[in-house]
């Protein structure tokens, strides 16, 4: 394995080396209950599912935990819809997938992606899946790391996410209006974690407007408001 080729290449290498009937990912700073994968496997075998989705537990540095219940779905299309409304449902670490489907889906993922790769890979897998099942377990512990990729956004990662959204519509036929929530979420995250200054945000907003071939209705009404809270500049996003 050639080192330092990025997240996508590392996952593709792992999937290619896997020999089991199913595969699943685990982030390096997370952990799972001892019986978590066994429970997913049992659901997969009993339902003959191509993909099994579960819930998870968010572990915060303060010691507090929050349970994210699995979304109840019965078809791949339902999961795609859920993921475009809530990014948390797109995570690969809570999806057990048939290995042959994971291998085929890997061929569609650009190697240079970091931001949005989970979402694109999940949609790619669902596009060639027939049966999707839900496991009620929450044994994956997703450690909330302040220095994680989603909390250290920058211009390049935000642009990558825009590319992912474009691919969802151009390659997989997802309705453009269905991606409105995704665009709002990524801009909200950028401001929430103060990844962009107001000047950078305006420049990014302009690049978003130019990136989409068919901008969403009333995109010109997308604006930022500045507020000073405890001496720090924040912005609230509104979409009319």
PDB file of C-alpha atoms in Angstrom:
ATOM      1  CA  UNK A   1       0.000   0.000   0.000  1.00  0.00           C
ATOM      2  CA  UNK A   2       1.406   3.373  -1.017  1.00  0.00           C
ATOM      3  CA  UNK A   3       1.296   5.731   1.972  1.00  0.00           C
ATOM      4  CA  UNK A   4      -0.183   9.232   2.175  1.00  0.00           C
ATOM      5  CA  UNK A   5      -2.555   8.819  -0.760  1.00  0.00           C
ATOM      6  CA  UNK A   6      -5.544  10.060   1.213  1.00  0.00           C
ATOM      7  CA  UNK A   7      -8.737   8.726   2.776  1.00  0.00           C
ATOM      8  CA  UNK A   8     -10.349   7.359  -0.394  1.00  0.00           C
ATOM      9  CA  UNK A   9      -7.255   5.401  -1.465  1.00  0.00           C
ATOM     10  CA  UNK A  10      -6.852   3.924   2.029  1.00  0.00           C
ATOM     11  CA  UNK A  11     -10.454   2.725   2.076  1.00  0.00           C
ATOM     12  CA  UNK A  12     -10.184   1.288  -1.406  1.00  0.00           C
ATOM     13  CA  UNK A  13      -7.046  -0.628  -0.420  1.00  0.00           C
ATOM     14  CA  UNK A  14      -8.800  -2.028   2.641  1.00  0.00           C
ATOM     15  CA  UNK A  15     -11.900  -3.078   0.689  1.00  0.00           C
ATOM     16  CA  UNK A  16      -9.769  -4.751  -1.999  1.00  0.00           C
ATOM     17  CA  UNK A  17      -7.869  -6.698   0.672  1.00  0.00           C
ATOM     18  CA  UNK A  18     -11.006  -7.826   2.526  1.00  0.00           C
ATOM     19  CA  UNK A  19     -12.082 -11.458   2.152  1.00  0.00           C
ATOM     20  CA  UNK A  20     -15.342 -11.604   4.097  1.00  0.00           C
ATOM     21  CA  UNK A  21     -18.857 -11.462   2.711  1.00  0.00           C
ATOM     22  CA  UNK A  22     -19.449  -8.071   4.344  1.00  0.00           C
ATOM     23  CA  UNK A  23     -17.259  -5.062   5.161  1.00  0.00           C
ATOM     24  CA  UNK A  24     -17.566  -2.061   7.464  1.00  0.00           C
ATOM     25  CA  UNK A  25     -15.285   0.848   8.372  1.00  0.00           C
ATOM     26  CA  UNK A  26     -14.151   2.097  11.785  1.00  0.00           C
ATOM     27  CA  UNK A  27     -12.444   5.446  12.326  1.00  0.00           C
ATOM     28  CA  UNK A  28      -9.122   5.350  14.161  1.00  0.00           C
ATOM     29  CA  UNK A  29     -10.269   7.453  17.130  1.00  0.00           C
ATOM     30  CA  UNK A  30     -13.605   5.643  17.661  1.00  0.00           C
ATOM     31  CA  UNK A  31     -14.463   2.338  19.354  1.00  0.00           C
ATOM     32  CA  UNK A  32     -17.239  -0.263  19.319  1.00  0.00           C
ATOM     33  CA  UNK A  33     -18.996  -2.526  21.806  1.00  0.00           C
ATOM     34  CA  UNK A  34     -17.716  -6.109  21.770  1.00  0.00           C
ATOM     35  CA  UNK A  35     -20.898  -7.472  20.168  1.00  0.00           C
ATOM     36  CA  UNK A  36     -21.630  -4.566  17.774  1.00  0.00           C
ATOM     37  CA  UNK A  37     -20.455  -6.186  14.557  1.00  0.00           C
ATOM     38  CA  UNK A  38     -22.002  -9.506  15.529  1.00  0.00           C
ATOM     39  CA  UNK A  39     -25.406  -7.862  15.843  1.00  0.00           C
ATOM     40  CA  UNK A  40     -25.048  -6.250  12.408  1.00  0.00           C
ATOM     41  CA  UNK A  41     -24.015  -9.595  10.908  1.00  0.00           C
ATOM     42  CA  UNK A  42     -27.032 -11.359  12.423  1.00  0.00           C
ATOM     43  CA  UNK A  43     -29.407  -8.825  10.867  1.00  0.00           C
ATOM     44  CA  UNK A  44     -27.638  -9.129   7.510  1.00  0.00           C
ATOM     45  CA  UNK A  45     -27.951 -12.908   7.508  1.00  0.00           C
ATOM     46  CA  UNK A  46     -31.563 -12.964   8.680  1.00  0.00           C
ATOM     47  CA  UNK A  47     -32.744 -10.401   6.112  1.00  0.00           C
ATOM     48  CA  UNK A  48     -30.304 -11.167   3.258  1.00  0.00           C
ATOM     49  CA  UNK A  49     -29.610  -7.438   3.202  1.00  0.00           C
ATOM     50  CA  UNK A  50     -27.080  -5.728   0.979  1.00  0.00           C
ATOM     51  CA  UNK A  51     -26.634  -2.956   3.549  1.00  0.00           C
ATOM     52  CA  UNK A  52     -27.419  -2.931   7.281  1.00  0.00           C
ATOM     53  CA  UNK A  53     -27.607   0.460   9.030  1.00  0.00           C
ATOM     54  CA  UNK A  54     -27.397   1.050  12.770  1.00  0.00           C
ATOM     55  CA  UNK A  55     -27.497   3.838  15.284  1.00  0.00           C
ATOM     56  CA  UNK A  56     -24.491   5.058  17.258  1.00  0.00           C
ATOM     57  CA  UNK A  57     -23.430   6.764  20.464  1.00  0.00           C
ATOM     58  CA  UNK A  58     -21.767  10.175  20.384  1.00  0.00           C
ATOM     59  CA  UNK A  59     -19.082  10.422  23.070  1.00  0.00           C
ATOM     60  CA  UNK A  60     -18.120  13.993  24.032  1.00  0.00           C
ATOM     61  CA  UNK A  61     -14.858  15.122  25.698  1.00  0.00           C
ATOM     62  CA  UNK A  62     -16.861  16.166  28.773  1.00  0.00           C
ATOM     63  CA  UNK A  63     -17.905  12.575  29.353  1.00  0.00           C
ATOM     64  CA  UNK A  64     -21.449  13.167  28.155  1.00  0.00           C
ATOM     65  CA  UNK A  65     -22.949  10.766  25.635  1.00  0.00           C
ATOM     66  CA  UNK A  66     -25.806  11.138  23.173  1.00  0.00           C
ATOM     67  CA  UNK A  67     -27.580   8.271  21.463  1.00  0.00           C
ATOM     68  CA  UNK A  68     -28.386   8.600  17.769  1.00  0.00           C
ATOM     69  CA  UNK A  69     -31.144   6.155  16.936  1.00  0.00           C
ATOM     70  CA  UNK A  70     -31.005   4.417  13.562  1.00  0.00           C
ATOM     71  CA  UNK A  71     -33.315   5.685  10.893  1.00  0.00           C
ATOM     72  CA  UNK A  72     -35.991   3.147   9.999  1.00  0.00           C
ATOM     73  CA  UNK A  73     -35.876   2.541   6.266  1.00  0.00           C
ATOM     74  CA  UNK A  74     -37.046  -0.218   3.940  1.00  0.00           C
ATOM     75  CA  UNK A  75     -35.641   0.790   0.543  1.00  0.00           C
ATOM     76  CA  UNK A  76     -32.378   2.310  -0.746  1.00  0.00           C
ATOM     77  CA  UNK A  77     -34.284   5.366  -2.002  1.00  0.00           C
ATOM     78  CA  UNK A  78     -35.534   6.108   1.510  1.00  0.00           C
ATOM     79  CA  UNK A  79     -32.003   6.090   2.880  1.00  0.00           C
ATOM     80  CA  UNK A  80     -30.765   8.367   0.102  1.00  0.00           C
ATOM     81  CA  UNK A  81     -33.534  10.829   0.962  1.00  0.00           C
ATOM     82  CA  UNK A  82     -32.653  10.677   4.665  1.00  0.00           C
ATOM     83  CA  UNK A  83     -28.951  11.272   3.977  1.00  0.00           C
ATOM     84  CA  UNK A  84     -29.621  14.355   1.893  1.00  0.00           C
ATOM     85  CA  UNK A  85     -31.691  15.783   4.744  1.00  0.00           C
ATOM     86  CA  UNK A  86     -29.334  14.835   7.606  1.00  0.00           C
ATOM     87  CA  UNK A  87     -25.625  14.290   6.946  1.00  0.00           C
ATOM     88  CA  UNK A  88     -25.276  12.114  10.059  1.00  0.00           C
ATOM     89  CA  UNK A  89     -27.092   9.291   8.267  1.00  0.00           C
ATOM     90  CA  UNK A  90     -24.422   9.159   5.537  1.00  0.00           C
ATOM     91  CA  UNK A  91     -21.596   7.861   7.741  1.00  0.00           C
ATOM     92  CA  UNK A  92     -19.969   4.631   6.558  1.00  0.00           C
ATOM     93  CA  UNK A  93     -18.992   3.514  10.053  1.00  0.00           C
ATOM     94  CA  UNK A  94     -22.596   2.528  10.830  1.00  0.00           C
ATOM     95  CA  UNK A  95     -23.187   0.600   7.585  1.00  0.00           C
ATOM     96  CA  UNK A  96     -22.373  -3.067   7.095  1.00  0.00           C
ATOM     97  CA  UNK A  97     -22.147  -3.646   3.326  1.00  0.00           C
ATOM     98  CA  UNK A  98     -21.764  -6.653   1.054  1.00  0.00           C
ATOM     99  CA  UNK A  99     -18.148  -6.704  -0.035  1.00  0.00           C
ATOM    100  CA  UNK A 100     -18.907  -6.988  -3.767  1.00  0.00           C
ATOM    101  CA  UNK A 101     -21.125  -3.905  -3.573  1.00  0.00           C
ATOM    102  CA  UNK A 102     -18.465  -1.976  -1.644  1.00  0.00           C
ATOM    103  CA  UNK A 103     -15.865  -2.908  -4.274  1.00  0.00           C
ATOM    104  CA  UNK A 104     -18.070  -1.811  -7.182  1.00  0.00           C
ATOM    105  CA  UNK A 105     -19.005   1.450  -5.464  1.00  0.00           C
ATOM    106  CA  UNK A 106     -15.325   2.274  -4.843  1.00  0.00           C
ATOM    107  CA  UNK A 107     -14.729   2.628  -8.566  1.00  0.00           C
ATOM    108  CA  UNK A 108     -16.901   5.766  -8.656  1.00  0.00           C
ATOM    109  CA  UNK A 109     -15.138   7.729  -5.904  1.00  0.00           C
ATOM    110  CA  UNK A 110     -12.557  10.391  -6.891  1.00  0.00           C
ATOM    111  CA  UNK A 111      -9.281   9.735  -5.068  1.00  0.00           C
ATOM    112  CA  UNK A 112      -8.753  13.373  -4.098  1.00  0.00           C
ATOM    113  CA  UNK A 113     -11.932  13.636  -2.005  1.00  0.00           C
ATOM    114  CA  UNK A 114     -11.852  14.120   1.763  1.00  0.00           C
ATOM    115  CA  UNK A 115     -15.031  16.038   2.512  1.00  0.00           C
ATOM    116  CA  UNK A 116     -18.311  14.369   1.554  1.00  0.00           C
ATOM    117  CA  UNK A 117     -16.738  11.027   0.635  1.00  0.00           C
ATOM    118  CA  UNK A 118     -19.012   9.074   3.012  1.00  0.00           C
ATOM    119  CA  UNK A 119     -22.096  10.560   1.410  1.00  0.00           C
ATOM    120  CA  UNK A 120     -20.961   9.899  -2.158  1.00  0.00           C
ATOM    121  CA  UNK A 121     -19.840   6.343  -1.389  1.00  0.00           C
ATOM    122  CA  UNK A 122     -23.095   5.582   0.440  1.00  0.00           C
ATOM    123  CA  UNK A 123     -25.196   6.804  -2.476  1.00  0.00           C
ATOM    124  CA  UNK A 124     -23.023   4.846  -4.907  1.00  0.00           C
ATOM    125  CA  UNK A 125     -23.562   1.656  -2.871  1.00  0.00           C
ATOM    126  CA  UNK A 126     -27.289   2.231  -2.520  1.00  0.00           C
ATOM    127  CA  UNK A 127     -27.538   2.745  -6.264  1.00  0.00           C
ATOM    128  CA  UNK A 128     -26.607  -0.924  -6.790  1.00  0.00           C
ATOM    129  CA  UNK A 129     -28.328  -2.404  -3.705  1.00  0.00           C
ATOM    130  CA  UNK A 130     -31.664  -4.154  -3.492  1.00  0.00           C
ATOM    131  CA  UNK A 131     -32.276  -4.806   0.212  1.00  0.00           C
ATOM    132  CA  UNK A 132     -31.521  -2.398   3.061  1.00  0.00           C
ATOM    133  CA  UNK A 133     -32.137  -3.324   6.700  1.00  0.00           C
ATOM    134  CA  UNK A 134     -31.958  -1.557  10.068  1.00  0.00           C
ATOM    135  CA  UNK A 135     -30.291  -2.807  13.250  1.00  0.00           C
ATOM    136  CA  UNK A 136     -31.517  -1.190  16.456  1.00  0.00           C
ATOM    137  CA  UNK A 137     -28.098  -1.384  18.109  1.00  0.00           C
ATOM    138  CA  UNK A 138     -26.068   1.702  19.019  1.00  0.00           C
ATOM    139  CA  UNK A 139     -22.736   0.048  19.788  1.00  0.00           C
ATOM    140  CA  UNK A 140     -20.561   2.279  17.611  1.00  0.00           C
ATOM    141  CA  UNK A 141     -19.021   5.024  19.760  1.00  0.00           C
ATOM    142  CA  UNK A 142     -18.360   8.092  17.659  1.00  0.00           C
ATOM    143  CA  UNK A 143     -15.838  10.174  19.600  1.00  0.00           C
ATOM    144  CA  UNK A 144     -16.491  13.897  19.135  1.00  0.00           C
ATOM    145  CA  UNK A 145     -13.034  15.199  18.345  1.00  0.00           C
ATOM    146  CA  UNK A 146     -12.635  19.014  18.177  1.00  0.00           C
ATOM    147  CA  UNK A 147      -9.885  18.599  15.573  1.00  0.00           C
ATOM    148  CA  UNK A 148     -11.836  16.250  13.311  1.00  0.00           C
ATOM    149  CA  UNK A 149     -12.259  16.953   9.602  1.00  0.00           C
ATOM    150  CA  UNK A 150     -15.829  18.250   9.956  1.00  0.00           C
ATOM    151  CA  UNK A 151     -14.744  20.677  12.677  1.00  0.00           C
ATOM    152  CA  UNK A 152     -11.719  21.983  10.817  1.00  0.00           C
ATOM    153  CA  UNK A 153     -13.308  22.927   7.529  1.00  0.00           C
ATOM    154  CA  UNK A 154     -11.428  25.061   5.046  1.00  0.00           C
ATOM    155  CA  UNK A 155     -12.023  26.444   1.577  1.00  0.00           C
ATOM    156  CA  UNK A 156     -10.699  23.324  -0.159  1.00  0.00           C
ATOM    157  CA  UNK A 157     -12.896  20.925   1.822  1.00  0.00           C
ATOM    158  CA  UNK A 158     -15.958  23.065   1.302  1.00  0.00           C
ATOM    159  CA  UNK A 159     -15.294  23.090  -2.439  1.00  0.00           C
ATOM    160  CA  UNK A 160     -14.950  19.307  -2.348  1.00  0.00           C
ATOM    161  CA  UNK A 161     -18.375  19.063  -0.759  1.00  0.00           C
ATOM    162  CA  UNK A 162     -19.850  21.204  -3.509  1.00  0.00           C
ATOM    163  CA  UNK A 163     -18.335  18.810  -6.037  1.00  0.00           C
ATOM    164  CA  UNK A 164     -19.946  15.878  -4.212  1.00  0.00           C
ATOM    165  CA  UNK A 165     -23.362  17.542  -4.371  1.00  0.00           C
ATOM    166  CA  UNK A 166     -22.874  18.158  -8.091  1.00  0.00           C
ATOM    167  CA  UNK A 167     -22.069  14.472  -8.599  1.00  0.00           C
ATOM    168  CA  UNK A 168     -25.197  13.460  -6.687  1.00  0.00           C
ATOM    169  CA  UNK A 169     -27.329  15.268  -9.237  1.00  0.00           C
ATOM    170  CA  UNK A 170     -25.323  14.685 -12.435  1.00  0.00           C
ATOM    171  CA  UNK A 171     -24.229  11.069 -11.899  1.00  0.00           C
ATOM    172  CA  UNK A 172     -26.878   9.587  -9.626  1.00  0.00           C
ATOM    173  CA  UNK A 173     -29.901  11.604 -10.689  1.00  0.00           C
ATOM    174  CA  UNK A 174     -30.800  13.002  -7.273  1.00  0.00           C
ATOM    175  CA  UNK A 175     -33.198  15.907  -7.646  1.00  0.00           C
ATOM    176  CA  UNK A 176     -31.425  19.258  -7.295  1.00  0.00           C
ATOM    177  CA  UNK A 177     -34.042  20.568  -4.871  1.00  0.00           C
ATOM    178  CA  UNK A 178     -33.301  17.574  -2.637  1.00  0.00           C
ATOM    179  CA  UNK A 179     -29.754  18.860  -2.131  1.00  0.00           C
ATOM    180  CA  UNK A 180     -30.797  22.254  -0.749  1.00  0.00           C
ATOM    181  CA  UNK A 181     -30.476  21.005   2.843  1.00  0.00           C
ATOM    182  CA  UNK A 182     -26.983  19.700   2.124  1.00  0.00           C
ATOM    183  CA  UNK A 183     -25.808  23.081   0.905  1.00  0.00           C
ATOM    184  CA  UNK A 184     -27.304  24.806   3.925  1.00  0.00           C
ATOM    185  CA  UNK A 185     -25.714  22.305   6.300  1.00  0.00           C
ATOM    186  CA  UNK A 186     -22.179  22.675   5.004  1.00  0.00           C
ATOM    187  CA  UNK A 187     -22.319  26.481   5.150  1.00  0.00           C
ATOM    188  CA  UNK A 188     -23.813  26.311   8.626  1.00  0.00           C
ATOM    189  CA  UNK A 189     -20.966  24.059   9.773  1.00  0.00           C
ATOM    190  CA  UNK A 190     -18.377  26.399   8.333  1.00  0.00           C
ATOM    191  CA  UNK A 191     -19.753  29.273  10.384  1.00  0.00           C
ATOM    192  CA  UNK A 192     -20.525  27.234  13.488  1.00  0.00           C
ATOM    193  CA  UNK A 193     -16.920  26.147  13.820  1.00  0.00           C
ATOM    194  CA  UNK A 194     -15.607  29.548  12.675  1.00  0.00           C
ATOM    195  CA  UNK A 195     -13.759  27.955   9.781  1.00  0.00           C
ATOM    196  CA  UNK A 196     -14.319  30.955   7.540  1.00  0.00           C
ATOM    197  CA  UNK A 197     -14.151  34.662   8.149  1.00  0.00           C
ATOM    198  CA  UNK A 198     -17.028  36.786   6.906  1.00  0.00           C
ATOM    199  CA  UNK A 199     -14.906  37.751   3.883  1.00  0.00           C
ATOM    200  CA  UNK A 200     -14.096  34.108   3.154  1.00  0.00           C
ATOM    201  CA  UNK A 201     -17.732  33.158   3.590  1.00  0.00           C
ATOM    202  CA  UNK A 202     -18.830  35.734   1.032  1.00  0.00           C
ATOM    203  CA  UNK A 203     -16.179  34.519  -1.398  1.00  0.00           C
ATOM    204  CA  UNK A 204     -17.245  30.902  -0.844  1.00  0.00           C
ATOM    205  CA  UNK A 205     -20.903  31.796  -1.223  1.00  0.00           C
ATOM    206  CA  UNK A 206     -20.069  33.344  -4.598  1.00  0.00           C
ATOM    207  CA  UNK A 207     -18.169  30.216  -5.653  1.00  0.00           C
ATOM    208  CA  UNK A 208     -21.132  28.064  -4.665  1.00  0.00           C
ATOM    209  CA  UNK A 209     -23.432  30.205  -6.791  1.00  0.00           C
ATOM    210  CA  UNK A 210     -21.075  29.789  -9.747  1.00  0.00           C
ATOM    211  CA  UNK A 211     -20.497  26.063  -9.177  1.00  0.00           C
ATOM    212  CA  UNK A 212     -24.079  24.945  -9.627  1.00  0.00           C
ATOM    213  CA  UNK A 213     -25.151  24.942 -13.241  1.00  0.00           C
ATOM    214  CA  UNK A 214     -28.752  25.544 -12.256  1.00  0.00           C
ATOM    215  CA  UNK A 215     -28.752  27.611  -9.032  1.00  0.00           C
ATOM    216  CA  UNK A 216     -31.566  27.011  -6.610  1.00  0.00           C
ATOM    217  CA  UNK A 217     -34.509  29.379  -6.662  1.00  0.00           C
ATOM    218  CA  UNK A 218     -33.944  32.669  -4.874  1.00  0.00           C
ATOM    219  CA  UNK A 219     -30.285  31.884  -4.205  1.00  0.00           C
ATOM    220  CA  UNK A 220     -29.595  35.617  -4.291  1.00  0.00           C
ATOM    221  CA  UNK A 221     -31.562  35.837  -1.042  1.00  0.00           C
ATOM    222  CA  UNK A 222     -28.924  33.685   0.638  1.00  0.00           C
ATOM    223  CA  UNK A 223     -27.287  36.172   3.024  1.00  0.00           C
ATOM    224  CA  UNK A 224     -25.243  36.393   6.192  1.00  0.00           C
ATOM    225  CA  UNK A 225     -25.856  38.493   9.279  1.00  0.00           C
ATOM    226  CA  UNK A 226     -23.087  39.327  11.676  1.00  0.00           C
ATOM    227  CA  UNK A 227     -23.440  39.372  15.413  1.00  0.00           C
ATOM    228  CA  UNK A 228     -20.877  40.037  18.098  1.00  0.00           C
ATOM    229  CA  UNK A 229     -21.211  37.497  20.892  1.00  0.00           C
ATOM    230  CA  UNK A 230     -18.601  37.490  23.627  1.00  0.00           C
ATOM    231  CA  UNK A 231     -16.285  39.396  21.354  1.00  0.00           C
ATOM    232  CA  UNK A 232     -16.361  36.780  18.594  1.00  0.00           C
ATOM    233  CA  UNK A 233     -17.857  37.267  15.173  1.00  0.00           C
ATOM    234  CA  UNK A 234     -20.539  34.830  14.146  1.00  0.00           C
ATOM    235  CA  UNK A 235     -22.896  34.645  11.202  1.00  0.00           C
ATOM    236  CA  UNK A 236     -26.386  33.264  10.817  1.00  0.00           C
ATOM    237  CA  UNK A 237     -27.496  31.875   7.479  1.00  0.00           C
ATOM    238  CA  UNK A 238     -30.931  32.369   6.011  1.00  0.00           C
ATOM    239  CA  UNK A 239     -32.387  30.800   2.877  1.00  0.00           C
ATOM    240  CA  UNK A 240     -35.585  32.400   1.615  1.00  0.00           C
TER     241      UNK A 240
END
